[in-house]
Tab-separated table of C-alpha atoms in Angstrom:
chain	number	residue	atom	x	y	z
A	1	MET	CA	90.668	127.667	69.770
A	2	ILE	CA	86.954	126.939	69.730
A	3	GLN	CA	86.452	123.233	70.193
A	4	GLU	CA	83.786	120.718	71.000
A	5	PRO	CA	85.646	119.106	73.901
A	6	PHE	CA	83.076	116.470	74.832
A	7	VAL	CA	82.136	115.240	71.375
A	8	ASN	CA	82.892	111.579	71.608
A	9	ASP	CA	82.084	109.017	68.934
A	10	THR	CA	82.670	106.046	71.180
A	11	SER	CA	80.327	107.173	73.950
A	12	PRO	CA	77.357	104.811	74.380
A	13	MET	CA	75.206	107.959	74.403
A	14	GLN	CA	75.914	108.299	70.686
A	15	ARG	CA	73.788	105.215	70.057
A	16	LEU	CA	70.702	106.947	71.459
A	17	ASP	CA	68.428	109.172	69.395
A	18	PRO	CA	69.660	112.767	69.849
A	19	ARG	CA	66.055	113.997	69.921
A	20	SER	CA	65.246	111.920	72.969
A	21	ARG	CA	68.570	112.929	74.572
A	22	ILE	CA	67.707	116.612	74.129
A	23	LEU	CA	64.236	116.046	75.580
A	24	MET	CA	65.572	114.043	78.546
A	25	ALA	CA	68.209	116.684	79.351
A	26	THR	CA	65.619	119.474	79.122
A	27	ALA	CA	63.107	117.646	81.333
A	28	PHE	CA	65.821	116.868	83.881
A	29	ALA	CA	67.024	120.487	83.882
A	30	PHE	CA	63.554	121.875	84.557
A	31	VAL	CA	62.646	119.335	87.254
A	32	VAL	CA	65.917	119.987	89.094
A	33	ALA	CA	65.798	123.764	88.621
A	34	LEU	CA	62.319	123.836	90.172
A	35	SER	CA	63.193	121.546	93.111
A	36	ASP	CA	64.362	122.959	96.404
A	37	LEU	CA	64.578	120.149	98.948
A	38	LEU	CA	67.860	118.355	99.536
A	39	SER	CA	65.890	115.078	99.588
A	40	ALA	CA	65.143	115.702	95.891
A	41	LEU	CA	68.402	117.397	94.882
A	42	LEU	CA	70.800	114.778	96.251
A	43	PRO	CA	69.140	111.925	94.319
A	44	ALA	CA	69.227	114.196	91.231
A	45	LEU	CA	72.970	114.641	91.717
A	46	VAL	CA	73.337	110.852	91.929
A	47	VAL	CA	71.347	110.436	88.686
A	48	SER	CA	73.592	112.974	86.959
A	49	ALA	CA	76.740	111.212	88.192
A	50	VAL	CA	75.410	107.858	86.939
A	51	LEU	CA	74.707	109.345	83.497
A	52	MET	CA	78.196	110.816	83.450
A	53	VAL	CA	79.751	107.426	84.236
A	54	ILE	CA	77.646	105.696	81.551
A	55	SER	CA	78.631	108.348	78.996
A	56	GLY	CA	82.256	107.284	79.413
A	57	LEU	CA	83.564	110.841	79.111
A	58	PRO	CA	86.956	111.517	80.748
A	59	VAL	CA	86.079	112.454	84.336
A	60	ARG	CA	89.074	114.752	84.749
A	61	ASP	CA	88.173	116.890	81.733
A	62	VAL	CA	84.569	117.140	82.873
A	63	LEU	CA	85.586	118.191	86.391
A	64	LYS	CA	87.999	120.782	85.000
A	65	ARG	CA	85.180	122.176	82.870
A	66	LEU	CA	82.819	122.276	85.869
A	67	MET	CA	85.369	124.304	87.846
A	68	VAL	CA	85.450	126.971	85.138
A	69	VAL	CA	81.693	127.071	84.711
A	70	ASN	CA	81.092	127.360	88.464
A	71	GLY	CA	82.379	130.957	88.520
A	72	PHE	CA	78.942	132.434	89.089
A	73	VAL	CA	78.235	129.874	91.823
A	74	LEU	CA	81.543	130.753	93.513
A	75	PHE	CA	80.522	134.413	93.452
A	76	LEU	CA	77.224	133.502	95.148
A	77	TRP	CA	79.146	131.552	97.834
A	78	LEU	CA	81.189	134.679	98.565
A	79	VAL	CA	78.140	136.936	98.900
A	80	VAL	CA	74.985	135.033	99.813
A	81	PRO	CA	76.001	133.336	103.116
A	82	VAL	CA	77.010	136.664	104.669
A	83	THR	CA	74.077	138.703	103.323
A	84	PHE	CA	71.249	136.229	103.897
A	85	PRO	CA	69.313	136.809	107.150
A	86	GLY	CA	68.852	133.879	109.534
A	87	THR	CA	70.485	131.993	112.379
A	88	PRO	CA	74.202	132.821	112.648
A	89	LEU	CA	76.549	129.957	111.794
A	90	PHE	CA	79.950	131.587	112.238
A	91	HIS	CA	81.500	135.044	112.302
A	92	LEU	CA	84.096	136.262	109.866
A	93	GLY	CA	85.406	139.596	111.087
A	94	PRO	CA	82.465	141.998	110.854
A	95	LEU	CA	80.471	139.544	108.711
A	96	THR	CA	78.136	136.869	109.964
A	97	ALA	CA	77.448	133.812	107.853
A	98	THR	CA	73.988	132.349	108.351
A	99	TRP	CA	72.868	128.759	108.258
A	100	GLU	CA	70.103	129.674	105.775
A	101	GLY	CA	72.555	131.468	103.486
A	102	VAL	CA	74.905	128.484	103.388
A	103	LEU	CA	71.950	126.181	102.687
A	104	VAL	CA	70.740	128.346	99.794
A	105	SER	CA	74.252	128.412	98.293
A	106	ALA	CA	74.638	124.656	98.707
A	107	ARG	CA	71.304	124.020	96.992
A	108	ILE	CA	72.249	126.228	94.049
A	109	THR	CA	75.621	124.484	93.726
A	110	ILE	CA	74.010	121.033	93.627
A	111	LYS	CA	71.328	122.107	91.132
A	112	CYS	CA	73.759	123.847	88.819
A	113	ASN	CA	76.221	120.966	88.703
A	114	ALA	CA	73.614	118.214	88.409
A	115	ILE	CA	72.029	119.983	85.431
A	116	LEU	CA	75.430	120.645	83.832
A	117	LEU	CA	76.575	117.035	84.200
A	118	VAL	CA	73.424	115.744	82.529
A	119	PHE	CA	73.736	118.372	79.800
A	120	ILE	CA	77.328	117.339	79.075
A	121	ALA	CA	76.530	113.604	79.187
A	122	LEU	CA	73.430	113.765	77.000
A	123	VAL	CA	73.813	116.829	74.748
A	124	ALA	CA	77.410	118.031	74.528
A	125	VAL	CA	78.582	114.544	73.411
A	126	SER	CA	77.094	115.303	69.988
A	127	PRO	CA	78.459	117.849	67.517
A	128	VAL	CA	76.271	120.914	66.884
A	129	ALA	CA	75.633	119.645	63.350
A	130	THR	CA	73.821	116.593	64.759
A	131	LEU	CA	71.977	118.627	67.377
A	132	GLY	CA	70.798	121.102	64.728
A	133	ALA	CA	69.454	118.293	62.553
A	134	ALA	CA	67.735	116.825	65.602
A	135	LEU	CA	66.163	120.207	66.455
A	136	ALA	CA	64.903	120.516	62.891
A	137	ARG	CA	63.233	117.104	63.282
A	138	MET	CA	61.684	118.347	66.550
A	139	ARG	CA	59.785	121.086	64.722
A	140	VAL	CA	61.952	123.936	65.997
A	141	PRO	CA	61.327	126.822	63.514
A	142	GLU	CA	63.407	126.341	60.361
A	143	LYS	CA	64.883	129.826	60.471
A	144	ILE	CA	66.315	129.261	63.957
A	145	VAL	CA	67.870	125.953	62.919
A	146	LEU	CA	69.365	127.505	59.783
A	147	LEU	CA	70.725	130.386	61.867
A	148	LEU	CA	72.209	127.923	64.370
A	149	LEU	CA	73.799	125.641	61.779
A	150	MET	CA	75.234	128.495	59.710
A	151	SER	CA	76.582	130.319	62.770
A	152	TYR	CA	78.211	127.083	63.874
A	153	ARG	CA	79.636	126.591	60.388
A	154	TYR	CA	81.219	130.053	60.400
A	155	ILE	CA	82.466	130.544	63.976
A	156	PHE	CA	85.574	128.532	63.116
A	157	VAL	CA	86.105	130.598	59.941
A	158	MET	CA	85.630	133.843	61.861
A	159	GLU	CA	88.022	132.673	64.548
A	160	THR	CA	90.726	132.085	61.923
A	161	GLU	CA	89.916	135.475	60.418
A	162	TYR	CA	90.297	137.143	63.818
A	163	GLN	CA	93.572	135.348	64.490
A	164	ARG	CA	94.891	136.583	61.175
A	165	LEU	CA	94.014	140.180	62.049
A	166	ALA	CA	95.450	139.823	65.554
A	167	ARG	CA	98.677	138.318	64.208
A	168	SER	CA	99.203	141.114	61.719
A	169	ALA	CA	98.606	143.653	64.505
A	170	SER	CA	101.193	141.978	66.702
A	171	VAL	CA	103.670	141.816	63.815
A	172	ARG	CA	103.307	145.587	63.585
A	173	GLY	CA	104.256	145.790	67.262
A	174	PHE	CA	100.843	145.948	68.921
A	175	ARG	CA	101.047	144.991	72.601
A	176	PRO	CA	97.724	145.091	74.503
A	177	SER	CA	97.721	147.250	77.627
A	178	THR	CA	95.260	149.412	79.532
A	179	SER	CA	95.239	152.342	77.146
A	180	ILE	CA	92.934	154.096	74.736
A	181	HIS	CA	95.229	152.988	71.901
A	182	THR	CA	94.606	149.330	72.840
A	183	TYR	CA	90.853	149.832	72.976
A	184	ARG	CA	90.853	151.611	69.625
A	185	THR	CA	92.925	148.832	68.054
A	186	PHE	CA	90.609	146.122	69.362
A	187	ALA	CA	87.569	148.115	68.203
A	188	TYR	CA	89.049	148.423	64.694
A	189	LEU	CA	89.898	144.700	64.673
A	190	ILE	CA	86.326	143.883	65.645
A	191	GLY	CA	84.978	146.353	63.077
A	192	MET	CA	87.152	144.735	60.402
A	193	LEU	CA	85.835	141.329	61.471
A	194	PHE	CA	82.279	142.602	60.894
A	195	VAL	CA	83.196	144.084	57.504
A	196	ARG	CA	84.759	140.809	56.392
A	197	ALA	CA	81.804	138.840	57.786
A	198	SER	CA	79.458	141.032	55.781
A	199	ALA	CA	81.465	140.644	52.570
A	200	ARG	CA	81.709	136.904	53.116
A	201	ALA	CA	77.971	136.704	53.742
A	202	GLU	CA	77.302	138.175	50.306
A	203	ARG	CA	79.561	135.642	48.609
A	204	VAL	CA	78.147	132.749	50.614
A	205	TYR	CA	74.575	133.747	49.904
A	206	ALA	CA	75.289	134.109	46.180
A	207	ALA	CA	76.880	130.659	46.185
A	208	MET	CA	73.879	129.234	48.023
A	209	LEU	CA	71.539	130.753	45.431
A	210	CYS	CA	73.623	129.213	42.660
A	211	ARG	CA	73.135	125.827	44.279
A	212	GLY	CA	69.389	126.315	44.356
A	213	PHE	CA	68.818	127.604	47.898
A	214	SER	CA	65.163	128.581	48.177
A	215	GLY	CA	64.824	129.184	51.888
A	216	LYS	CA	64.796	125.548	52.889
A	217	PHE	CA	67.856	123.883	54.319
A	218	HIS	CA	67.653	120.179	53.651
A	219	SER	CA	69.310	117.751	55.980
A	220	LEU	CA	69.786	114.134	54.975
A	221	ARG	CA	70.132	113.050	58.588
A	222	ASP	CA	67.379	110.781	59.774
A	223	PHE	CA	66.931	109.579	63.306
A	224	SER	CA	65.080	106.575	64.575
A	225	PHE	CA	63.641	105.993	68.012
A	226	SER	CA	64.755	102.456	68.857
A	227	LYS	CA	63.826	100.038	71.634
A	228	LYS	CA	66.933	101.165	73.515
A	229	ASP	CA	65.700	104.764	73.376
A	230	GLY	CA	62.377	103.575	74.766
A	231	ILE	CA	64.081	101.846	77.717
A	232	TRP	CA	66.136	104.982	78.399
A	233	ALA	CA	63.071	107.216	78.202
A	234	VAL	CA	61.192	105.000	80.679
A	235	CYS	CA	64.152	104.935	83.137
A	236	MET	CA	64.625	108.690	82.916
A	237	THR	CA	60.911	109.383	83.365
A	238	GLY	CA	60.940	107.099	86.403
A	239	ALA	CA	63.931	108.921	87.888
A	240	LEU	CA	62.330	112.321	87.254
A	241	LEU	CA	59.025	111.203	88.795
A	242	ALA	CA	60.937	109.994	91.878
A	243	ILE	CA	62.774	113.314	92.160
A	244	GLY	CA	59.540	115.215	91.664
A	245	ALA	CA	57.759	113.074	94.256
A	246	ALA	CA	60.519	113.691	96.813
A	247	GLU	CA	60.125	117.421	96.204
A	248	TRP	CA	56.359	117.833	96.086
A	249	MET	CA	55.094	115.096	98.415
A	250	HIS	CA	56.159	117.095	101.476
B	1	MET	CA	76.827	138.052	81.157
B	2	HIS	CA	74.803	135.021	82.139
B	3	ILE	CA	73.042	133.498	85.077
B	4	SER	CA	73.898	129.850	85.737
B	5	GLU	CA	71.492	126.956	85.927
B	6	GLY	CA	69.809	126.309	89.252
B	7	VAL	CA	69.853	129.865	90.596
B	8	LEU	CA	66.535	131.354	89.515
B	9	SER	CA	62.989	130.513	90.593
B	10	GLY	CA	60.293	128.993	88.375
B	11	PRO	CA	58.297	132.190	87.742
B	12	VAL	CA	61.451	134.097	86.718
B	13	LEU	CA	62.556	131.288	84.372
B	14	VAL	CA	59.099	131.074	82.786
B	15	SER	CA	58.820	134.863	82.322
B	16	GLY	CA	62.242	134.813	80.698
B	17	ILE	CA	61.197	132.063	78.297
B	18	ALA	CA	57.962	133.892	77.396
B	19	LEU	CA	59.732	137.217	76.751
B	20	ALA	CA	62.554	135.565	74.788
B	21	ALA	CA	60.047	133.614	72.682
B	22	ALA	CA	58.092	136.789	71.886
B	23	GLY	CA	61.246	138.750	71.017
B	24	THR	CA	62.613	135.903	68.897
B	25	ALA	CA	59.298	135.580	67.047
B	26	ILE	CA	59.347	139.298	66.183
B	27	GLY	CA	63.023	139.087	65.231
B	28	LEU	CA	62.448	136.105	62.923
B	29	LYS	CA	59.467	137.800	61.338
B	30	LYS	CA	61.641	140.815	60.490
B	31	LEU	CA	64.459	138.591	59.262
B	32	ASP	CA	63.501	137.283	55.812
B	33	VAL	CA	64.973	133.960	54.764
B	34	ASP	CA	67.290	135.684	52.292
B	35	ARG	CA	68.849	137.645	55.155
B	36	ILE	CA	69.411	134.629	57.411
B	37	PRO	CA	72.842	133.677	55.941
B	38	ARG	CA	74.028	137.243	56.533
B	39	ALA	CA	72.654	137.290	60.094
B	40	ALA	CA	74.270	133.893	60.746
B	41	ILE	CA	77.730	134.935	59.569
B	42	LEU	CA	77.500	138.189	61.531
B	43	SER	CA	76.382	136.116	64.506
B	44	ALA	CA	79.521	133.986	64.091
B	45	ALA	CA	81.596	137.193	64.044
B	46	PHE	CA	79.907	138.459	67.234
B	47	PHE	CA	80.485	135.073	68.840
B	48	VAL	CA	84.205	135.236	68.109
B	49	ALA	CA	84.483	138.924	69.053
B	50	SER	CA	82.854	138.265	72.420
B	51	LEU	CA	85.670	135.819	73.240
B	52	ILE	CA	88.358	138.515	72.916
B	53	HIS	CA	89.895	139.487	76.234
B	54	ILE	CA	90.430	143.211	76.642
B	55	PRO	CA	93.070	144.162	79.228
B	56	ILE	CA	91.993	146.379	82.116
B	57	GLY	CA	94.654	146.999	84.752
B	58	PRO	CA	96.131	143.661	85.888
B	59	SER	CA	93.028	141.753	84.801
B	60	SER	CA	90.982	141.472	81.635
B	61	VAL	CA	87.324	141.442	80.641
B	62	HIS	CA	85.604	139.923	77.682
B	63	LEU	CA	83.185	141.948	75.626
B	64	ILE	CA	79.426	141.474	75.476
B	65	LEU	CA	78.868	143.624	72.376
B	66	ASN	CA	75.070	143.576	72.639
B	67	GLY	CA	75.046	147.312	71.857
B	68	ILE	CA	76.617	146.780	68.424
B	69	VAL	CA	74.481	143.680	67.809
B	70	GLY	CA	71.415	145.884	68.349
B	71	LEU	CA	72.728	148.663	66.086
B	72	LEU	CA	73.546	146.270	63.237
B	73	LEU	CA	70.579	143.911	63.512
B	74	GLY	CA	67.708	145.637	65.367
B	75	TRP	CA	65.103	143.053	66.395
B	76	GLY	CA	67.304	140.421	64.723
B	77	ALA	CA	69.345	140.663	67.960
B	78	PHE	CA	66.895	138.285	69.672
B	79	PRO	CA	67.343	135.238	67.400
B	80	VAL	CA	71.058	135.957	66.909
B	81	ILE	CA	71.745	136.165	70.651
B	82	LEU	CA	69.571	133.107	71.318
B	83	VAL	CA	71.626	131.114	68.823
B	84	GLY	CA	74.874	132.467	70.283
B	85	LEU	CA	73.789	131.289	73.737
B	86	VAL	CA	72.889	127.826	72.441
B	87	LEU	CA	76.364	127.578	70.897
B	88	GLN	CA	77.990	128.744	74.145
B	89	ALA	CA	76.022	126.173	76.114
B	90	VAL	CA	76.991	123.309	73.796
B	91	LEU	CA	80.624	124.332	73.182
B	92	PHE	CA	81.600	125.820	76.561
B	93	GLN	CA	78.777	124.710	78.912
B	94	PHE	CA	78.170	128.350	79.879
B	95	GLY	CA	74.550	129.257	80.597
B	96	GLY	CA	72.191	126.351	80.115
B	97	ILE	CA	68.811	125.031	79.070
B	98	THR	CA	66.449	126.406	81.696
B	99	THR	CA	68.150	129.807	81.755
B	100	LEU	CA	68.251	130.162	77.956
B	101	GLY	CA	65.167	132.402	77.989
B	102	VAL	CA	66.296	134.675	80.818
B	103	ASN	CA	69.816	135.016	79.442
B	104	THR	CA	68.513	135.846	75.957
B	105	VAL	CA	66.336	138.609	77.413
B	106	ILE	CA	69.223	139.914	79.549
B	107	MET	CA	71.325	140.607	76.444
B	108	ALA	CA	68.824	141.013	73.611
B	109	LEU	CA	66.281	143.328	75.231
B	110	PRO	CA	68.933	146.024	75.909
B	111	ALA	CA	70.194	145.538	72.341
B	112	VAL	CA	66.742	146.265	70.880
B	113	LEU	CA	66.147	149.179	73.282
B	114	GLY	CA	69.557	150.570	72.359
B	115	TYR	CA	68.613	150.282	68.691
B	116	TYR	CA	65.462	152.341	69.185
B	117	LEU	CA	67.178	154.938	71.375
B	118	PHE	CA	70.421	155.454	69.470
B	119	ALA	CA	70.204	154.121	65.913
B	120	SER	CA	68.984	157.373	64.376
B	121	LEU	CA	71.690	159.367	66.211
B	122	VAL	CA	74.383	156.898	65.131
B	123	GLY	CA	73.306	157.511	61.521
B	124	ARG	CA	74.180	161.214	61.786
B	125	ARG	CA	77.527	163.013	61.495
B	126	LEU	CA	80.485	161.866	63.568
B	127	ARG	CA	80.178	164.518	66.294
B	128	VAL	CA	76.720	163.213	67.175
B	129	ALA	CA	77.305	159.582	66.248
B	130	LEU	CA	80.353	158.953	68.454
B	131	PRO	CA	78.792	159.983	71.780
B	132	ALA	CA	75.595	158.171	70.760
B	133	ALA	CA	77.547	154.985	70.012
B	134	PHE	CA	79.374	155.256	73.352
B	135	ALA	CA	76.037	155.709	75.115
B	136	CYS	CA	74.546	152.771	73.230
B	137	GLY	CA	77.397	150.421	74.206
B	138	ALA	CA	77.385	151.509	77.844
B	139	PHE	CA	73.577	151.529	78.056
B	140	SER	CA	73.277	147.986	76.726
B	141	VAL	CA	75.681	146.611	79.330
B	142	LEU	CA	74.117	148.653	82.120
B	143	SER	CA	70.586	147.545	81.339
B	144	GLY	CA	71.786	143.953	80.959
B	145	ALA	CA	73.339	144.157	84.436
B	146	ILE	CA	70.120	145.647	85.812
B	147	LEU	CA	68.154	142.776	84.273
B	148	VAL	CA	70.549	140.250	85.873
B	149	GLY	CA	69.983	142.018	89.186
B	150	ALA	CA	66.212	142.032	88.692
B	151	ALA	CA	66.163	138.312	87.854
B	152	LEU	CA	68.090	137.588	91.068
B	153	ALA	CA	65.995	139.938	93.199
B	154	PHE	CA	62.680	138.536	91.912
B	155	THR	CA	63.911	135.015	92.686
B	156	GLU	CA	64.703	135.723	96.319
B	157	LYS	CA	64.451	139.109	98.014
B	158	HIS	CA	67.521	138.368	100.114
B	159	PHE	CA	69.568	138.175	96.891
B	160	LEU	CA	69.280	141.966	96.664
B	161	LYS	CA	72.832	142.616	97.882
B	162	ALA	CA	74.256	139.994	95.543
B	163	ALA	CA	72.233	141.583	92.724
B	164	ALA	CA	73.619	145.039	93.529
B	165	LEU	CA	77.167	143.630	93.527
B	166	VAL	CA	76.640	142.026	90.111
B	167	ALA	CA	75.397	145.318	88.704
B	168	GLY	CA	78.297	147.228	90.308
B	169	ALA	CA	80.872	144.787	88.941
B	170	HIS	CA	79.714	145.670	85.437
B	171	VAL	CA	80.669	149.354	85.665
B	172	PRO	CA	84.201	148.915	84.227
B	173	VAL	CA	82.816	146.660	81.476
B	174	MET	CA	80.250	149.360	80.723
B	175	VAL	CA	82.908	151.993	80.118
B	176	ILE	CA	85.044	149.687	77.974
B	177	GLU	CA	82.038	148.568	75.924
B	178	GLY	CA	81.124	152.205	75.384
B	179	ILE	CA	84.633	153.032	74.131
B	180	ILE	CA	84.821	149.951	71.894
B	181	THR	CA	81.338	150.601	70.470
B	182	ALA	CA	82.209	154.229	69.700
B	183	PHE	CA	85.480	153.360	67.907
B	184	CYS	CA	83.836	150.464	66.123
B	185	VAL	CA	81.049	152.712	64.825
B	186	ALA	CA	83.606	155.314	63.742
B	187	PHE	CA	85.481	152.584	61.850
B	188	LEU	CA	82.348	151.242	60.158
B	189	LYS	CA	81.286	154.777	59.193
B	190	LYS	CA	84.559	155.154	57.308
B	191	VAL	CA	84.860	151.672	55.863
B	192	GLN	CA	81.348	150.335	55.340
B	193	PRO	CA	78.678	152.889	56.307
B	194	ASP	CA	75.858	150.830	54.791
B	195	MET	CA	76.206	148.314	57.632
B	196	LEU	CA	75.050	150.944	60.109
B	197	PRO	CA	71.420	152.030	60.477
B	198	GLY	CA	70.098	155.269	59.002
B	199	LYS	CA	72.185	155.293	55.817
B	200	LYS	CA	69.969	153.175	53.622
B	201	ASP	CA	68.098	155.984	51.789
């Protein structure tokens, strides 16, 4: 099932303006992604951990999520240390792991997880509906926001639709295996999903026209930038400047 | 098919953002407001379809489907894939903010190229359309994998071996995507040919 696992109404983050949360997470992500020194990355990791604690999200769920998302990083750990040239650290059969390779992998791991933690704490705590409204108020092109909000609205419908198709296939005795029959069945299921999506789109659009849709999607959500948001913005800017200084002063 | 946060260098991230912004701008220009609801619901269908696990031997892969996205939406693939990636980032924490541009290009550029290379062939009779659809599905995954490799190699020249491994790991996915795309096109040709390109006249 598609879920929004970190949406949490009781998180203190919910009391901040989502627009400033999106901006803070984006600024943090870029500063950290462009930093390379451990003296900048380790403080960034601390900042991300602090935000995570303040957000009050269940630590175990977040860690579980991080494990899954770190797949690409794990792959880099398997390959980069033994293919990166530099001073040998240890030998593993015919392979030699280098100090530089391990350092590069470690840096990537810290960056990736620091950015993800901040993203979860500041952005993923809000439902997409709120984020979309916030993006619209941030002058993101209307068409993109409409596309985002409507896709979000219909992924749950499409998931149910797919489950219905998959269930009726399994009732008819379909068991997935590595065979051309399996691939054909999945392709037909996916094709049917597209056909139904297309038919649904026509009905939905007609209904929208009946309700007066004229290309503008109005949202009644309004956000206000409070004193608390100001304090947060100042703290975050300070932290980012400190991280940036640690990186670029050398 | 994404690259995680924190892997790529500044110039690669910025080039990705610039290319994705340009592609999305063209895509939005070609997508009139009255076609947005349709693109959005199809985008939801692609999103769900890309979560399906297809068995291969003892393991399974999930589909990327950028070939079919390109065939059905043309330049619309850019905004639709961008939105799909935003949803993945918020719902599953895959991908991320700084890599949004690069990851959009990795999947959407092959989709648009595939559209220009194969759409007219896919519109023809089945004997031509099926191999073309297979080629389109396989091509889109292959070029996506090459773009992943290029992004890694431009970040750090010593990532070259890792980049080659990433590209190599996509070969089985390529074949499966080709097969699925071909059958899917055959199905749509029978059931709803007006969804495919080249049948509008």
